[in-house]
XYZ file of C-alpha atoms in Angstrom:
424
model
C 24.044 -35.204 23.845
C 26.264 -36.854 20.783
C 24.664 -38.250 18.047
C 26.193 -41.997 16.606
C 26.099 -43.389 13.267
C 23.696 -45.424 14.046
C 20.717 -42.861 14.729
C 21.835 -41.749 11.572
C 21.172 -44.919 9.657
C 17.949 -45.403 11.659
C 15.741 -45.168 8.396
C 18.011 -47.747 5.793
C 15.547 -48.213 3.489
C 13.016 -44.914 3.379
C 11.105 -45.719 0.630
C 9.793 -48.731 2.527
C 9.357 -47.489 5.727
C 6.290 -46.509 7.757
C 5.056 -43.105 8.804
C 5.331 -44.804 12.049
C 9.146 -45.335 11.467
C 9.674 -41.931 10.216
C 8.021 -40.924 13.792
C 10.391 -43.857 16.021
C 13.601 -41.719 14.137
C 12.544 -38.311 15.348
C 11.799 -40.055 18.631
C 14.949 -40.827 19.326
C 16.694 -38.368 18.102
C 18.389 -35.104 19.633
C 16.843 -31.810 18.846
C 20.684 -30.244 19.359
C 21.698 -32.235 16.141
C 20.559 -31.961 12.592
C 18.335 -34.159 11.185
C 19.565 -37.915 10.001
C 19.961 -37.130 5.973
C 16.443 -38.905 4.971
C 14.891 -36.132 6.374
C 16.622 -33.206 4.398
C 16.849 -35.589 0.975
C 14.244 -38.913 0.549
C 11.090 -38.137 -1.585
C 9.025 -40.620 0.439
C 10.156 -38.784 4.012
C 8.977 -36.015 2.336
C 5.735 -37.168 1.706
C 5.292 -37.755 5.210
C 6.136 -34.241 6.073
C 3.693 -32.791 4.033
C 1.051 -34.908 4.966
C 1.169 -34.390 8.670
C 2.780 -30.619 8.136
C 1.483 -28.607 5.044
C -2.086 -30.824 4.859
C -2.192 -30.082 8.217
C -1.108 -27.350 9.661
C -2.440 -23.280 9.622
C -0.288 -21.801 6.981
C 0.602 -18.328 5.502
C -0.928 -17.781 2.582
C -1.864 -13.935 1.829
C -2.327 -10.169 3.067
C -5.720 -9.056 2.849
C -4.520 -5.939 0.914
C -4.121 -8.199 -2.125
C -7.657 -9.042 -2.389
C -9.029 -5.806 -1.435
C -12.858 -5.803 -3.166
C -15.035 -8.818 -3.461
C -13.994 -11.047 -6.582
C -10.148 -10.536 -6.025
C -8.496 -14.062 -5.631
C -5.295 -15.297 -5.210
C -3.645 -19.226 -6.016
C -1.140 -21.644 -4.275
C -0.652 -24.763 -4.274
C 0.063 -26.921 -1.855
C 1.460 -29.782 -2.489
C -0.545 -31.405 -5.334
C -3.655 -29.469 -3.700
C -3.914 -26.399 -5.623
C -5.873 -23.239 -3.699
C -7.807 -19.974 -4.374
C -8.743 -17.608 -1.520
C -10.753 -15.459 -2.248
C -13.415 -12.191 -0.898
C -16.710 -13.183 -2.096
C -19.721 -11.238 -2.305
C -19.899 -10.421 0.916
C -16.088 -9.103 1.664
C -15.604 -12.146 3.553
C -11.952 -14.147 2.835
C -12.511 -17.772 1.540
C -10.448 -20.387 0.842
C -11.745 -23.449 -1.866
C -9.888 -26.082 -3.348
C -9.460 -24.993 -7.175
C -11.019 -27.666 -8.153
C -14.605 -28.494 -10.219
C -17.198 -29.980 -8.188
C -17.990 -31.528 -12.605
C -14.780 -33.536 -13.364
C -12.290 -31.637 -11.615
C -10.306 -29.126 -13.748
C -8.999 -26.217 -11.853
C -11.034 -23.103 -12.286
C -8.615 -20.558 -11.518
C -5.586 -20.261 -13.854
C -3.688 -17.318 -13.077
C -1.790 -16.270 -9.834
C -3.972 -13.410 -8.770
C -7.148 -11.378 -10.628
C -11.049 -10.321 -10.236
C -13.986 -11.941 -11.154
C -17.585 -11.836 -10.922
C -18.326 -15.495 -10.488
C -15.995 -18.611 -10.735
C -16.288 -20.468 -13.959
C -14.404 -23.770 -14.354
C -12.750 -23.235 -18.412
C -13.270 -27.098 -18.638
C -17.287 -27.261 -18.836
C -18.538 -23.569 -16.890
C -19.689 -24.775 -14.248
C -20.281 -21.430 -12.356
C -19.934 -20.953 -8.737
C -20.842 -17.419 -6.873
C -18.015 -16.533 -5.149
C -18.679 -18.015 -1.649
C -18.190 -21.331 -3.546
C -22.490 -22.586 -4.031
C -22.622 -23.720 -7.417
C -24.667 -21.299 -9.225
C -25.030 -23.040 -12.971
C -24.512 -26.225 -14.158
C -26.318 -26.242 -18.019
C -29.070 -28.496 -18.490
C -26.987 -31.706 -19.382
C -26.580 -32.666 -15.860
C -30.517 -34.312 -15.993
C -33.777 -33.122 -13.289
C -32.284 -35.240 -10.361
C -29.071 -33.080 -10.658
C -29.367 -31.342 -7.072
C -27.062 -28.364 -7.538
C -26.681 -27.601 -3.674
C -24.830 -31.356 -3.437
C -21.757 -29.599 -5.377
C -20.344 -26.571 -4.099
C -16.747 -25.992 -4.313
C -14.737 -27.824 -1.554
C -13.737 -25.268 1.510
C -10.566 -24.403 3.153
C -10.475 -23.627 6.888
C -9.369 -19.940 6.466
C -8.111 -17.129 9.303
C -7.476 -13.505 9.321
C -5.534 -12.249 11.451
C -4.155 -8.286 11.734
C -4.894 -8.683 7.587
C -2.671 -12.138 8.028
C -4.059 -14.867 5.898
C -3.758 -18.630 7.163
C -5.352 -21.711 5.837
C -4.908 -25.681 6.726
C -5.891 -27.818 4.495
C -7.201 -30.431 7.828
C -10.597 -30.451 8.753
C -9.382 -30.291 12.190
C -7.005 -27.566 12.287
C -4.844 -27.013 15.456
C -5.770 -24.409 17.591
C -3.820 -21.596 17.486
C -6.103 -18.714 18.396
C -3.386 -17.214 21.173
C -1.362 -16.606 18.371
C -4.479 -14.944 16.165
C -5.567 -12.846 19.099
C -2.027 -11.256 19.338
C -0.915 -10.802 15.469
C -4.340 -8.910 15.305
C -3.538 -6.600 18.039
C 0.555 -6.054 17.355
C -0.536 -5.832 13.224
C -3.353 -3.115 14.288
C -1.365 -0.112 13.663
C -0.338 -1.107 10.356
C -3.749 -1.520 8.721
C -3.066 -3.908 6.287
C -6.591 -4.130 4.775
C -4.929 -0.827 3.240
C -1.652 -1.727 2.354
C -0.883 -2.767 -1.636
C 2.219 -5.445 -2.667
C 4.714 -2.375 -3.599
C 7.108 -5.307 -5.416
C 7.606 -8.770 -4.927
C 9.719 -11.652 -5.839
C 9.646 -15.335 -6.217
C 13.073 -17.492 -5.662
C 13.094 -21.531 -6.302
C 15.934 -22.786 -3.838
C 17.743 -26.793 -4.501
C 17.244 -26.848 -1.366
C 15.049 -29.486 1.846
C 12.336 -26.369 2.841
C 13.427 -27.820 6.830
C 17.197 -25.881 5.265
C 15.746 -22.950 4.154
C 13.710 -22.499 7.238
C 16.852 -23.503 9.894
C 18.876 -20.885 7.973
C 16.603 -18.549 8.677
C 16.310 -19.115 12.119
C 20.041 -18.244 13.167
C 22.850 -15.560 12.291
C 25.436 -17.461 12.858
C 26.321 -16.817 9.500
C 25.237 -12.904 9.133
C 28.491 -11.504 9.749
C 30.016 -13.760 6.363
C 27.630 -13.720 4.080
C 24.893 -10.744 4.175
C 26.540 -6.975 4.857
C 23.736 -5.356 3.070
C 21.720 -6.881 5.748
C 24.153 -5.585 8.793
C 23.472 -2.339 7.754
C 20.245 -2.071 9.552
C 19.617 -5.731 11.058
C 20.412 -6.232 14.676
C 21.026 -9.673 15.276
C 19.612 -10.158 18.602
C 15.573 -10.707 19.567
C 15.687 -9.644 23.291
C 17.896 -8.679 26.038
C 18.483 -12.233 27.164
C 20.438 -13.040 25.203
C 23.561 -13.472 26.713
C 25.561 -12.091 23.844
C 23.196 -8.492 23.992
C 25.585 -5.738 25.274
C 24.764 -3.261 27.831
C 24.933 -0.759 25.099
C 22.104 -2.597 23.225
C 19.753 -3.213 26.240
C 19.580 0.483 26.597
C 18.789 1.384 23.451
C 16.113 -1.544 23.397
C 14.865 0.217 27.129
C 14.921 3.157 25.223
C 12.782 3.179 22.123
C 10.469 0.383 23.977
C 9.377 3.725 26.026
C 9.037 6.196 23.160
C 6.918 3.231 21.838
C 4.529 2.638 25.000
C 3.989 6.405 24.767
C 2.930 6.112 21.318
C 1.039 2.906 21.995
C 3.129 1.167 19.344
C 2.773 -3.218 20.553
C 6.602 -4.457 21.545
C 6.639 -7.138 23.814
C 7.918 -10.690 23.088
C 4.948 -12.829 22.627
C 5.328 -16.894 22.038
C 2.967 -19.459 21.841
C 3.453 -23.102 21.015
C 6.573 -25.522 21.548
C 9.464 -24.474 20.053
C 8.236 -21.551 19.912
C 6.601 -21.833 16.962
C 4.546 -18.579 16.956
C 6.368 -15.473 17.670
C 6.490 -11.582 17.691
C 8.888 -9.263 18.955
C 9.617 -5.419 18.104
C 13.221 -4.950 17.779
C 15.303 -1.663 17.062
C 17.338 -1.399 14.347
C 20.791 -0.733 14.285
C 21.151 3.168 15.801
C 20.537 6.230 13.991
C 18.580 3.838 10.879
C 14.564 3.265 10.320
C 14.106 0.817 7.666
C 15.792 -1.900 6.327
C 17.225 0.157 3.179
C 20.663 -0.257 2.513
C 21.157 3.184 3.685
C 19.072 2.764 6.786
C 16.204 5.073 5.992
C 12.924 4.655 4.999
C 12.505 3.292 2.263
C 8.616 4.912 1.624
C 8.114 8.219 2.590
C 4.016 7.476 3.266
C 4.036 5.420 6.367
C 1.974 2.472 6.743
C -1.531 2.375 9.012
C -1.860 4.792 12.114
C 1.834 5.044 12.243
C 3.321 8.802 12.631
C 6.891 7.471 14.002
C 9.064 6.450 11.206
C 11.426 4.830 13.688
C 9.711 1.490 15.246
C 12.230 -0.612 14.422
C 11.517 -4.063 13.051
C 8.083 -5.856 14.609
C 9.743 -9.454 13.704
C 6.755 -12.459 13.379
C 7.981 -16.244 12.967
C 4.721 -18.756 11.877
C 6.139 -22.056 11.256
C 6.197 -23.429 9.418
C 6.315 -21.232 6.241
C 6.584 -17.745 7.451
C 8.734 -15.200 8.881
C 9.006 -11.458 8.707
C 9.724 -7.978 9.767
C 7.364 -4.523 9.862
C 8.277 -1.241 10.018
C 6.894 2.358 10.097
C 7.010 2.554 5.984
C 6.719 -0.931 4.994
C 6.180 -4.292 5.682
C 8.429 -7.165 4.392
C 6.847 -10.942 4.558
C 7.958 -14.318 3.345
C 6.689 -17.433 2.551
C 8.141 -20.369 2.213
C 6.635 -23.642 0.356
C 8.168 -26.768 0.081
C 7.972 -28.403 -4.052
C 9.983 -31.284 -3.218
C 12.198 -33.482 -0.919
C 15.477 -30.849 -2.143
C 12.927 -27.816 -3.829
C 11.578 -24.997 -2.620
C 9.910 -21.768 -3.841
C 10.868 -18.655 -0.972
C 8.317 -15.349 -2.108
C 8.759 -12.358 -1.005
C 6.299 -9.291 -1.165
C 7.363 -5.713 0.016
C 3.946 -3.881 1.362
C 3.458 -0.196 1.397
C 0.210 2.396 2.325
C -1.928 1.965 -0.715
C -1.637 5.272 -1.406
C 1.662 5.363 -1.849
C 3.318 6.070 -5.057
C 5.892 4.605 -6.628
C 8.136 6.578 -8.200
C 6.968 9.507 -5.606
C 6.778 7.731 -2.511
C 8.862 4.659 -3.005
C 11.674 3.694 -5.617
C 11.126 -0.315 -5.848
C 14.789 -0.646 -6.006
C 15.604 1.074 -3.003
C 12.710 -0.805 -1.243
C 13.940 -3.917 -2.110
C 17.532 -4.045 -2.927
C 18.731 -5.601 1.356
C 16.642 -8.425 0.905
C 17.206 -9.217 -2.650
C 20.631 -9.761 -2.227
C 20.082 -11.351 1.173
C 17.544 -13.694 -0.461
C 19.973 -14.743 -2.975
C 22.684 -15.023 -0.589
C 20.870 -17.109 1.583
C 19.867 -19.496 -1.718
C 23.403 -20.110 -2.273
C 24.280 -20.527 1.428
C 21.512 -23.170 1.430
C 21.812 -25.056 -1.651
C 25.372 -25.739 -0.542
C 24.162 -27.113 2.261
C 21.935 -29.202 0.606
C 24.604 -31.085 -1.373
C 27.196 -31.415 1.294
C 24.419 -33.531 2.915
C 23.775 -35.391 0.158
C 27.061 -36.869 0.752
C 27.838 -39.758 1.412
C 29.987 -38.563 4.741
C 27.142 -37.109 5.839
C 26.682 -36.883 9.854
C 23.688 -35.210 12.121
C 26.277 -32.152 13.419
C 25.538 -30.402 16.867
C 24.102 -27.432 17.147
C 25.270 -24.159 18.812
C 22.933 -23.877 21.791
C 23.976 -20.113 22.016
C 24.431 -19.081 17.913
C 21.667 -21.452 16.909
C 19.048 -21.413 19.489
C 16.655 -20.506 17.099
C 17.767 -23.630 14.560
C 16.994 -25.959 18.171
C 13.618 -24.383 18.546
C 12.797 -25.317 15.360
C 13.837 -28.752 15.502
C 11.588 -29.306 18.414
C 8.909 -27.923 17.147
C 9.254 -29.919 13.737
C 9.904 -33.319 15.817
C 7.026 -33.021 17.988
C 4.707 -31.802 15.630
C 5.697 -35.021 13.450
C 5.212 -37.149 16.549
C 1.913 -35.660 17.336
C 0.535 -36.153 14.370
C 1.670 -39.348 13.182
C 0.111 -40.759 16.628
C -3.352 -38.723 16.354
C -3.553 -39.755 12.553
C -2.776 -43.810 13.757
């Protein structure tokens, strides 16, 4: 299916277009072509995407091992919404809008920490770790009922140690994915992991370009020499490019994993394969995504005994992809900051008892993905600069090499249209 110049310009004055016009444009646009320019550049379209996706869908926000004890918290911003994720006084993981019920000040001002109570720094309103208001002083009057002023809760789910939140009052049901993720992550025991190192990059590119770049390896041979020291491109043996040698390697590894009780089968959920998990071997002779292919951490994760588990690839749209190996797990989180600005956070997780300098060397652990992330940032930013040109028109995806991008655009278009319809 070809994409005409008229299709590109359906949003001729995006600043004045309604949310419904965005849905109508997507309905007419073929998913096998890149999106019209405004979907990568325009502030009004970006705001619609934030409202219909990032303020409604389940988002990956962290790992339980990052908040191991009662009172541990992490914070992040979803658009203009500051959020606190905390382990409460009963050990339950909860999420709240990081906004005091007095006059709206942010309460937690640092990225992470540990507190006995949540205390607003402005007027010292004090909340229990479960969000209940404990203290507002005597100045509020006799008719003030503190039970009416607990922190606003955010829907929060934990699956296998991964923490997800949704700002919607009625978030999409993805229970099947949560159940599978819990099963597949069980061997890693993420309650008992720690962040060995973390990096954050700000990319001058639209969030969808960041995801699109991740969903294909068409560019890998020309851009990622460090990554290709260990990574096998294919996600499954059904890929028409998969060789007989690759299929034999997969079969041998799967037999080994089956005997050891390690989940590996390909599972997917949702339109456009929005949530998927699969374990694939790494390049023969390598066991971890390090520069030399050797384990990055001597102490393996959770109950794992075999260092050769390949890479378990986890995709969760709209904002996360992951690689879980025997010795460490790499979690990626994407958060849009503007129409042409995106935050990409990478966390390298190891067993909580692993000792830096003894069991792992941080530079060795992170070298491959540090290089790959910078390379991907350059690719996405150059992509954005080209799309900003008045000459840009949507171009065709390769249904062989870029099928993952087609799946993403399919999910994005369907989700936008569905959420807009439900909200109208």
